[in-house]
JSON list of C-alpha atoms in Angstrom, two decimals:
[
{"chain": "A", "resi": 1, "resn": "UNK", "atom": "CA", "xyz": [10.97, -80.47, -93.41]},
{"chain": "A", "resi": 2, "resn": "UNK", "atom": "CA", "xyz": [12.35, -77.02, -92.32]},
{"chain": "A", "resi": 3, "resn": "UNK", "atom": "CA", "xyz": [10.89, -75.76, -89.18]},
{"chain": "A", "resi": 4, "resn": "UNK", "atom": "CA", "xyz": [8.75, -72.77, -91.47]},
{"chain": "A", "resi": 5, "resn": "UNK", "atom": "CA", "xyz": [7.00, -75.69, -93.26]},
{"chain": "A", "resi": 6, "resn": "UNK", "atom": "CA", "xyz": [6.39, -77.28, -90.15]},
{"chain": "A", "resi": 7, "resn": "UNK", "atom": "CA", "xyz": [4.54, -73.87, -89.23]},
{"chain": "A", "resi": 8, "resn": "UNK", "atom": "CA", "xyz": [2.78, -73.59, -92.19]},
{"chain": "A", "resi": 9, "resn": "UNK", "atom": "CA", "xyz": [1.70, -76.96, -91.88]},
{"chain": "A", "resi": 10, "resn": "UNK", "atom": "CA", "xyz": [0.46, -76.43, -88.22]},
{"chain": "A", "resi": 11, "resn": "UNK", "atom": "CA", "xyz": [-1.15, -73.41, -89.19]},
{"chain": "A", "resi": 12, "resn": "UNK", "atom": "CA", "xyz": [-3.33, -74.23, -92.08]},
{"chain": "A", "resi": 13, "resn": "UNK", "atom": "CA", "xyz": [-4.56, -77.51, -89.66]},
{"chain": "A", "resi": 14, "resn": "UNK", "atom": "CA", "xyz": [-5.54, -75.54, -87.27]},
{"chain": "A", "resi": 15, "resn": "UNK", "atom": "CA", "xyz": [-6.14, -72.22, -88.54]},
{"chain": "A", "resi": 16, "resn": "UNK", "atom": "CA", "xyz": [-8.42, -69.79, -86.09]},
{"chain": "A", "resi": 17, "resn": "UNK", "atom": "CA", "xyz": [-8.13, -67.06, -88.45]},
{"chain": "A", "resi": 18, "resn": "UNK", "atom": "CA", "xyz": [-9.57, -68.57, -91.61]},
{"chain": "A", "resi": 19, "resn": "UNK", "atom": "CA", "xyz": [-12.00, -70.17, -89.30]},
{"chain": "A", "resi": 20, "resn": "UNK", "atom": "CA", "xyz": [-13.25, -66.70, -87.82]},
{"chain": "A", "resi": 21, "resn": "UNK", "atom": "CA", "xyz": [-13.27, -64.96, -91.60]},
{"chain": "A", "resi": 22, "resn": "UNK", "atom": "CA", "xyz": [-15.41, -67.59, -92.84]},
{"chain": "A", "resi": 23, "resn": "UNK", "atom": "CA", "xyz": [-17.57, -67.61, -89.87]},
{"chain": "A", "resi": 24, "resn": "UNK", "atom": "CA", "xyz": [-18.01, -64.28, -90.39]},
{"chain": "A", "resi": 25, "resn": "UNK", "atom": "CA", "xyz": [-18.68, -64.59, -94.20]},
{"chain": "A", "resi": 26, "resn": "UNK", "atom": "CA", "xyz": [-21.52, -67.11, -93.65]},
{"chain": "A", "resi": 27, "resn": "UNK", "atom": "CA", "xyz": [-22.77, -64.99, -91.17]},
{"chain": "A", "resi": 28, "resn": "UNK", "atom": "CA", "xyz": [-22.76, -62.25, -93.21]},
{"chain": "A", "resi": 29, "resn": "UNK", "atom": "CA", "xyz": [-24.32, -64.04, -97.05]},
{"chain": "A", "resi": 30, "resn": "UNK", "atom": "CA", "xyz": [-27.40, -64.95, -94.51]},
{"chain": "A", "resi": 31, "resn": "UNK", "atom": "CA", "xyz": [-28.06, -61.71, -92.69]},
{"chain": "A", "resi": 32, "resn": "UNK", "atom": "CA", "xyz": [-27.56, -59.64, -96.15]},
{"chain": "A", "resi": 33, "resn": "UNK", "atom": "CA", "xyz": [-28.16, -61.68, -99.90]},
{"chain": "A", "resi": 34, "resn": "UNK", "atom": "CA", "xyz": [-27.23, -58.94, -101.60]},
{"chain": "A", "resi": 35, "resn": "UNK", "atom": "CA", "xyz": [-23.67, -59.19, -100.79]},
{"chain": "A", "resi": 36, "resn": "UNK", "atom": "CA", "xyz": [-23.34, -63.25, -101.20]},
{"chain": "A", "resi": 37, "resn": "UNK", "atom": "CA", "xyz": [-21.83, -63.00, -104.51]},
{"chain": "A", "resi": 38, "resn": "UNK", "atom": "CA", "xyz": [-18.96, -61.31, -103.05]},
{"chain": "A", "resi": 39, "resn": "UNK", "atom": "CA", "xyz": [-18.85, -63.30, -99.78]},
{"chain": "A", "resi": 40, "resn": "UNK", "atom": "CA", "xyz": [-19.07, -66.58, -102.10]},
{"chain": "A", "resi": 41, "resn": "UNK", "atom": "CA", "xyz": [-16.53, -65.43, -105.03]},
{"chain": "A", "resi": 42, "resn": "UNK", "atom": "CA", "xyz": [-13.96, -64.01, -102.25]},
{"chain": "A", "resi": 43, "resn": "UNK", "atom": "CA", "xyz": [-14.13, -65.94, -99.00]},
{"chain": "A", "resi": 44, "resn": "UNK", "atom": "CA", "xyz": [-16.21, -69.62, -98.84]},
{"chain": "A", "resi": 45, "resn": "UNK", "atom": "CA", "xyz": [-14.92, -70.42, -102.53]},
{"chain": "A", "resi": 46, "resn": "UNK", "atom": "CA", "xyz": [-11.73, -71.17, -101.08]},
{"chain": "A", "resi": 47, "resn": "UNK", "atom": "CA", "xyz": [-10.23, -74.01, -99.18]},
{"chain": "A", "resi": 48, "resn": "UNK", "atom": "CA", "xyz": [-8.00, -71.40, -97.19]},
{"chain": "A", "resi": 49, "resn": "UNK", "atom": "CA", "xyz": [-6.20, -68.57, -96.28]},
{"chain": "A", "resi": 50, "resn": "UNK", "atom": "CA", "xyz": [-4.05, -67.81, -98.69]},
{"chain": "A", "resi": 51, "resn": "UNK", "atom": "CA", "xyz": [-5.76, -69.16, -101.94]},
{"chain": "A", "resi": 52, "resn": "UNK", "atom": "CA", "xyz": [-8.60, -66.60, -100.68]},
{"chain": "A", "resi": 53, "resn": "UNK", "atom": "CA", "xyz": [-5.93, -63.88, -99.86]},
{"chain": "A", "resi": 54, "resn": "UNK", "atom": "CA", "xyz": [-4.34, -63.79, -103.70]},
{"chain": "A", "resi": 55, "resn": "UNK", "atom": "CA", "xyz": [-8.08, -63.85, -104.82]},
{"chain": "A", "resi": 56, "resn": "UNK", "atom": "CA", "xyz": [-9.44, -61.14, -103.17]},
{"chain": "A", "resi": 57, "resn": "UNK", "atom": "CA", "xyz": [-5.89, -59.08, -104.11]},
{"chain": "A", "resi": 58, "resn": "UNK", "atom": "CA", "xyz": [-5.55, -60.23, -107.31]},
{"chain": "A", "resi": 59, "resn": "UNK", "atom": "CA", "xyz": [-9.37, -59.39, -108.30]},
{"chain": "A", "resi": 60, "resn": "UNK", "atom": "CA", "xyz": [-8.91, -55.59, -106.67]},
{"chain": "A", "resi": 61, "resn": "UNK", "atom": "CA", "xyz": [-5.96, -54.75, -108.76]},
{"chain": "A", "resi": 62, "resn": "UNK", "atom": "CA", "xyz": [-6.75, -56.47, -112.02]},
{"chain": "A", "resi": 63, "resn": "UNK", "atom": "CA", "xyz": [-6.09, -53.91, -114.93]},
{"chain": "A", "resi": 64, "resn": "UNK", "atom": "CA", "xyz": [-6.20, -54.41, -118.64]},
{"chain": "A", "resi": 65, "resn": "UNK", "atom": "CA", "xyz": [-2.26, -54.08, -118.17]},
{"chain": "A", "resi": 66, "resn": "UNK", "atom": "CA", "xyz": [-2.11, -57.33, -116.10]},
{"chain": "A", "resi": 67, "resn": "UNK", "atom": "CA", "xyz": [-5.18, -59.47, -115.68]},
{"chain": "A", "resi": 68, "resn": "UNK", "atom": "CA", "xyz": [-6.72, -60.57, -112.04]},
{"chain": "A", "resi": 69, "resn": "UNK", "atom": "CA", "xyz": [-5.36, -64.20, -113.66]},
{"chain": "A", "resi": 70, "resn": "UNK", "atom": "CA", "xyz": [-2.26, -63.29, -113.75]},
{"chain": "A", "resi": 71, "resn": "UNK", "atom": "CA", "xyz": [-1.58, -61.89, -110.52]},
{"chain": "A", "resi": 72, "resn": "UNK", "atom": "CA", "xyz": [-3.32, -64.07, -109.05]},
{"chain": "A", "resi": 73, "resn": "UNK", "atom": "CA", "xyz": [-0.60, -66.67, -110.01]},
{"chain": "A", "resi": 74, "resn": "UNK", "atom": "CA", "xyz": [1.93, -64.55, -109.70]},
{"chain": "A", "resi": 75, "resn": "UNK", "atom": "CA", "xyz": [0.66, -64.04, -105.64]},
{"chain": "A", "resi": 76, "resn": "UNK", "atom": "CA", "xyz": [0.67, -68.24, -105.63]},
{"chain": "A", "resi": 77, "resn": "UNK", "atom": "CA", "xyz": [4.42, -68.57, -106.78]},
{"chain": "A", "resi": 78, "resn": "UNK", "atom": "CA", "xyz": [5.31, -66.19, -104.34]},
{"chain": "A", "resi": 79, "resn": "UNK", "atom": "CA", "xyz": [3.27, -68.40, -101.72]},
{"chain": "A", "resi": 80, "resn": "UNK", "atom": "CA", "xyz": [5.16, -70.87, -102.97]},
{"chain": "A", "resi": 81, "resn": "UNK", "atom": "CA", "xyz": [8.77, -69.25, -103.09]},
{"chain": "A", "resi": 82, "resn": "UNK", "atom": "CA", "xyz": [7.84, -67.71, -99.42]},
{"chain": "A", "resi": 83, "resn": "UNK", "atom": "CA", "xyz": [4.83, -69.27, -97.42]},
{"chain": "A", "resi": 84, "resn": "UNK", "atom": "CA", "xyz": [5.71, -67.12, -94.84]},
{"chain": "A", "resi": 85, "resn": "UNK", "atom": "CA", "xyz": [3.75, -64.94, -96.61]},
{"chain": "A", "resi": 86, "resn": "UNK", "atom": "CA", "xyz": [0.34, -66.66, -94.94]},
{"chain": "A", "resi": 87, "resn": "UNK", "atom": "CA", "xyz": [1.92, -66.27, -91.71]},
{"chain": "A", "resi": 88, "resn": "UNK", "atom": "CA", "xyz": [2.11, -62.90, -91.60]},
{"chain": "A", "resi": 89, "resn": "UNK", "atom": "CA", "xyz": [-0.76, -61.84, -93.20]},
{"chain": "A", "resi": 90, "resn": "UNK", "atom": "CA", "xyz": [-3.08, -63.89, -90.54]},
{"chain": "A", "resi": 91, "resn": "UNK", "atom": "CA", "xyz": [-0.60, -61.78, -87.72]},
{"chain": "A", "resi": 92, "resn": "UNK", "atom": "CA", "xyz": [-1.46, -58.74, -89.59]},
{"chain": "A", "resi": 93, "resn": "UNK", "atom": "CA", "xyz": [-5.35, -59.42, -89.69]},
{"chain": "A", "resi": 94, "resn": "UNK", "atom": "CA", "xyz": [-4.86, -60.48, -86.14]},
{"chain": "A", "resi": 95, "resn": "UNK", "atom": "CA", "xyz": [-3.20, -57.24, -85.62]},
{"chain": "A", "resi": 96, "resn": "UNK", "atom": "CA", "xyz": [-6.02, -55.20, -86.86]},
{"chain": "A", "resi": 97, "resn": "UNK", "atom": "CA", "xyz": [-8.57, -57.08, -85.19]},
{"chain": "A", "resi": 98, "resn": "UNK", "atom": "CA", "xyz": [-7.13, -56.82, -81.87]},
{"chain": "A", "resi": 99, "resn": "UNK", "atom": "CA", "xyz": [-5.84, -53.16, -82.46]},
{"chain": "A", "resi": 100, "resn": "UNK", "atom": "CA", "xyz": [-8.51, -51.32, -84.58]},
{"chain": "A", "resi": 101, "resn": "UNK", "atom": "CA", "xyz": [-12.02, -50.51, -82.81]},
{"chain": "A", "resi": 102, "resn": "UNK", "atom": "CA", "xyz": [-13.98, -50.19, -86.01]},
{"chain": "A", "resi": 103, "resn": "UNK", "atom": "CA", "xyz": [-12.83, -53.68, -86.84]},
{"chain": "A", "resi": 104, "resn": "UNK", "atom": "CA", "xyz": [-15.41, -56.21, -85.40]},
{"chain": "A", "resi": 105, "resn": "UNK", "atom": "CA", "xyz": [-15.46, -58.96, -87.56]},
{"chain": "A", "resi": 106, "resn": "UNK", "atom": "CA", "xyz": [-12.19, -60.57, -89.30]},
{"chain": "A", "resi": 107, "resn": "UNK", "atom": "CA", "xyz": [-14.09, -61.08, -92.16]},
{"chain": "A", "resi": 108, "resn": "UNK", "atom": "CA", "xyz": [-14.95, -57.52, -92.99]},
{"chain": "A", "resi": 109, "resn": "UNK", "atom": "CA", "xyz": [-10.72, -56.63, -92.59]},
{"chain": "A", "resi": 110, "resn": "UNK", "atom": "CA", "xyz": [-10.43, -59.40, -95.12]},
{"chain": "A", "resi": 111, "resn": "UNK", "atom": "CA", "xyz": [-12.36, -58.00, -97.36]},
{"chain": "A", "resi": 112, "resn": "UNK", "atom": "CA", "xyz": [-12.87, -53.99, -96.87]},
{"chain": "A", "resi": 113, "resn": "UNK", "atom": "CA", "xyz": [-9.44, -52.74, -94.92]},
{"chain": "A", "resi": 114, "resn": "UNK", "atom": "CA", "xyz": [-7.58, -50.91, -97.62]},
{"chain": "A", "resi": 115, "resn": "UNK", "atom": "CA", "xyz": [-4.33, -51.05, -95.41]},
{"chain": "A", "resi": 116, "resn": "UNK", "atom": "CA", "xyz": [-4.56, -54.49, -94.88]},
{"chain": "A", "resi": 117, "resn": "UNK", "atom": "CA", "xyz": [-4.77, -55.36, -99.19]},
{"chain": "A", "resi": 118, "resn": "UNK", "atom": "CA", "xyz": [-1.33, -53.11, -99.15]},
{"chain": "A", "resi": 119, "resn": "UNK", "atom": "CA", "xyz": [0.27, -54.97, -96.56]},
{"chain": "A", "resi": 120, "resn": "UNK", "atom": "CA", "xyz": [-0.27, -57.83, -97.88]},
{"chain": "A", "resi": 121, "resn": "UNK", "atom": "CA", "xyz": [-0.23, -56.82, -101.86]},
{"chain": "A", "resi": 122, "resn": "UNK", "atom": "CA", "xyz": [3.49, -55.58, -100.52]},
{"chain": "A", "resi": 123, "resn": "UNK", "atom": "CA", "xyz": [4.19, -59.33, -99.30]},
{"chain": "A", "resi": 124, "resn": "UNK", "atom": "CA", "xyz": [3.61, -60.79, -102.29]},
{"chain": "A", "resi": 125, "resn": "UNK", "atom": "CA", "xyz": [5.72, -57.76, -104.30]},
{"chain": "A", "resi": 126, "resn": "UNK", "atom": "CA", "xyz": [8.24, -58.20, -102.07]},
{"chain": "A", "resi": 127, "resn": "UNK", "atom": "CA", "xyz": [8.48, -61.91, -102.58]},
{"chain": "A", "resi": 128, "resn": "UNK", "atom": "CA", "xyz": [9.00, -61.26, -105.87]},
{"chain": "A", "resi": 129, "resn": "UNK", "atom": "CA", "xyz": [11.50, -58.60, -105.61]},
{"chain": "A", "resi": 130, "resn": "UNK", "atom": "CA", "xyz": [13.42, -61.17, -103.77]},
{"chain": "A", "resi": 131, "resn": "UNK", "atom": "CA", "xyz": [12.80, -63.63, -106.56]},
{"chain": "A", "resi": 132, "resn": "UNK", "atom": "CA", "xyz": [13.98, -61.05, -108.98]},
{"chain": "A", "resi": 133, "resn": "UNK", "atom": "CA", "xyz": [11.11, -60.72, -110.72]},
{"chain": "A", "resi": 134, "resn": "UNK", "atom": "CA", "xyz": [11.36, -56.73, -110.23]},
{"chain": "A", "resi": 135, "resn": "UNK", "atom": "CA", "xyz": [9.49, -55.51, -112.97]},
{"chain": "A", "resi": 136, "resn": "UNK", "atom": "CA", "xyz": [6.39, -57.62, -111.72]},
{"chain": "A", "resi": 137, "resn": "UNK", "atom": "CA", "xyz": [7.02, -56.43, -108.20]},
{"chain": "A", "resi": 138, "resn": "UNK", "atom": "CA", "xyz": [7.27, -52.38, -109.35]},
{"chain": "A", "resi": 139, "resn": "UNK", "atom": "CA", "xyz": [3.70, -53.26, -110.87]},
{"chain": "A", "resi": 140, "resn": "UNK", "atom": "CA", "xyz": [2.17, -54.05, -108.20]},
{"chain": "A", "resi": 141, "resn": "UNK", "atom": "CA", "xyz": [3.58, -51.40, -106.68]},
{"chain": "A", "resi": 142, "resn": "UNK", "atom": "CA", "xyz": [2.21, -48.97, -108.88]},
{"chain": "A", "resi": 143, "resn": "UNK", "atom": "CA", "xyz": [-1.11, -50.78, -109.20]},
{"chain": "A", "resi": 144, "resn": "UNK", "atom": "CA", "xyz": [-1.41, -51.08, -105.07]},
{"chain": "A", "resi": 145, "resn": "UNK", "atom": "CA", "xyz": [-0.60, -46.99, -104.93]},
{"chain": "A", "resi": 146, "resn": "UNK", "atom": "CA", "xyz": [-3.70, -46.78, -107.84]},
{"chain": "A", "resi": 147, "resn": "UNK", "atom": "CA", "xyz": [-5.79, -48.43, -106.22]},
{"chain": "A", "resi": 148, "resn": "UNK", "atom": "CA", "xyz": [-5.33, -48.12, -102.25]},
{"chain": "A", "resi": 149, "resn": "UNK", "atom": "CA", "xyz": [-3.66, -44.81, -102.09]},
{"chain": "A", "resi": 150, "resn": "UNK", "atom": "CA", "xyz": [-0.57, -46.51, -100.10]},
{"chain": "A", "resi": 151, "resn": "UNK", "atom": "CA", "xyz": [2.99, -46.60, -101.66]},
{"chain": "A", "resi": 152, "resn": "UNK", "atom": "CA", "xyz": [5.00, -49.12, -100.45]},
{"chain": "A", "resi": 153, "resn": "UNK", "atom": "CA", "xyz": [8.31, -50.08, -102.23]},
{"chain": "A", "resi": 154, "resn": "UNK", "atom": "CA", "xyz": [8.96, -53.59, -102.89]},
{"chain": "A", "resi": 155, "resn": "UNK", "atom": "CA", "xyz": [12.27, -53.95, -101.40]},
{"chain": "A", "resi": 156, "resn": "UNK", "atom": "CA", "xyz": [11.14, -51.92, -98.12]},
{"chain": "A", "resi": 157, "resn": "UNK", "atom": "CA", "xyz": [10.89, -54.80, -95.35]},
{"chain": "A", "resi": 158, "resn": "UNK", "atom": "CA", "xyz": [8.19, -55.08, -93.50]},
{"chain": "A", "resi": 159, "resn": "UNK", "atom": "CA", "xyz": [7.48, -57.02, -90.27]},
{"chain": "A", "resi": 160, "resn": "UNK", "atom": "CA", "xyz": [4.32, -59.24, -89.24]},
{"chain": "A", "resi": 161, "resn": "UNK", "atom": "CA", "xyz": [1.60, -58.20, -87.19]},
{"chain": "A", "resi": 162, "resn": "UNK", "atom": "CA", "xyz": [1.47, -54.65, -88.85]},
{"chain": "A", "resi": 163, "resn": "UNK", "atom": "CA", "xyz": [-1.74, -52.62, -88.61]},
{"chain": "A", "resi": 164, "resn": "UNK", "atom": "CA", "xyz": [-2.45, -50.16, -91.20]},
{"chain": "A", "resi": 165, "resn": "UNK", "atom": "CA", "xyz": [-5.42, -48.00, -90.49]},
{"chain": "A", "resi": 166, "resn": "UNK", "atom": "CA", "xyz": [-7.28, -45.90, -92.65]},
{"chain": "A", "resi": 167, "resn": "UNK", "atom": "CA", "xyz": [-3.85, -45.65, -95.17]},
{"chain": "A", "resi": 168, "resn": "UNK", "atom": "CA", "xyz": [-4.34, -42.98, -97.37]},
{"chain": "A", "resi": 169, "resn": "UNK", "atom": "CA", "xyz": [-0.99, -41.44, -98.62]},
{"chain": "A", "resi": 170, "resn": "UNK", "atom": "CA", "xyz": [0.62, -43.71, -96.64]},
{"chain": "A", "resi": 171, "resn": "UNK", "atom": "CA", "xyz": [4.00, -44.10, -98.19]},
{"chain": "A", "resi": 172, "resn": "UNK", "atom": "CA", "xyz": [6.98, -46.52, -97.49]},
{"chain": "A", "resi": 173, "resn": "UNK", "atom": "CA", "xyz": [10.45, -45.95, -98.79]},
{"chain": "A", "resi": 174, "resn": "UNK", "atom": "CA", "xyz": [13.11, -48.73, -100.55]},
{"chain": "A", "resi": 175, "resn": "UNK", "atom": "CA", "xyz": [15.46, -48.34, -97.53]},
{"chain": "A", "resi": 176, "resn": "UNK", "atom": "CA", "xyz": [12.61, -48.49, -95.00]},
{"chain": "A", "resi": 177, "resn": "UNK", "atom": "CA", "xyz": [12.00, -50.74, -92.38]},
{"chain": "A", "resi": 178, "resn": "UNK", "atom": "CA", "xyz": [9.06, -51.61, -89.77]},
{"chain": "A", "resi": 179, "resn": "UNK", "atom": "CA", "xyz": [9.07, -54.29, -87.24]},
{"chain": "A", "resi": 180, "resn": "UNK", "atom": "CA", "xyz": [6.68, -56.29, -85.88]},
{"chain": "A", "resi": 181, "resn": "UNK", "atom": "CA", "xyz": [3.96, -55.45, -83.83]},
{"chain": "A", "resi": 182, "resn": "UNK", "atom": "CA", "xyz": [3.45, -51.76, -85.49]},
{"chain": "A", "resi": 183, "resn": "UNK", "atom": "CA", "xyz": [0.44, -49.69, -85.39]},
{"chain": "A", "resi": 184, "resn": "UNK", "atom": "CA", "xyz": [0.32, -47.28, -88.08]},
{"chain": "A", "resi": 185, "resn": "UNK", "atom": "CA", "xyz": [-2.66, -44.74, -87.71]},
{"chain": "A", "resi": 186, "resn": "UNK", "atom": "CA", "xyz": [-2.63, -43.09, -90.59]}
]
């Protein structure tokens, strides 16, 4: 077993991230019913991270074009092709919880930050990319810039622990780079 799997492994044993979001999300379907459809559907209807992650994604840029269904399995074979991909994301929510004073809850990052879903919509495109699926990738490109106002090319590579805030026009070139540990206050 590679040293990333090991990681990976570690991380979903012992995962203080997915235990604070769902914290949070219980917290949250009790102090306001109205909302436990989406707390349920996106969050506690999941055994983890990641399977919640390409839920929640997959369910904001469903289209006619491309079904929820289908991006959502396209986000799990690039989990599988890359689980680095969970890493990162949990570094980037991290991020933004440590970084971002409106953010007091992981939970409500998880499921409201705008920057966050590109980040991590990029992840999966980028996996992709890599994978050559490009046309899929440019999609979901397109889609994420529809639907979060944030343009971030698929081959651009991005580092973990990235916070995005607010987002809007936010725009990241093919050739582009950002390293880890970035605060982007858009």
């Amino acid at each position: 077993m590679s040293s990333t799997n090991i990681k990976t492994a570690d991380v979903r044993a012992i995962d203080p991230v997915w235990d604070a979001i769902t914290s949070g999300a219980r917290q949250v379907a009790q102090a306001e019913p109205s909302l436990a459809n989406l707390i349920y559907s996106n969050v506690l209807n999941h055994a983890g991270f990641e399977d919640a992650l390409a839920h929640r994604l997959a369910d904001q840029l469903d289209h006619s074009d491309v079904s929820a269904d289908l991006i959502r399995q396209a986000f799990h074979d690039a989990l599988a092709m890359r689980p680095e991909i969970g890493i990162e994301a949990r570094a980037d929510l991290a991020a933004t919880l440590e970084r971002d004073p409106a953010l007091h809850k992981a939970v409500d990052g998880f499921l409201y930050f705008k920057g966050f879903h590109a980040i991590q919509t990029h992840r999966f495109a980028h996996a992709l990319w890599q994978a050559g699926r490009r046309d899929l990738a440019l999609y979901l490109q397109s889609r994420a810039s529809q639907v979060y106002q944030v343009d971030i090319n698929p081959a651009a590579r991005l580092g973990k622990g990235i916070m995005l805030d607010h987002a809007t026009g936010f725009v990241v070139g093919e050739t582009a780079m950002i390293g880890d540990n970035v605060s982007i206050l858009q």
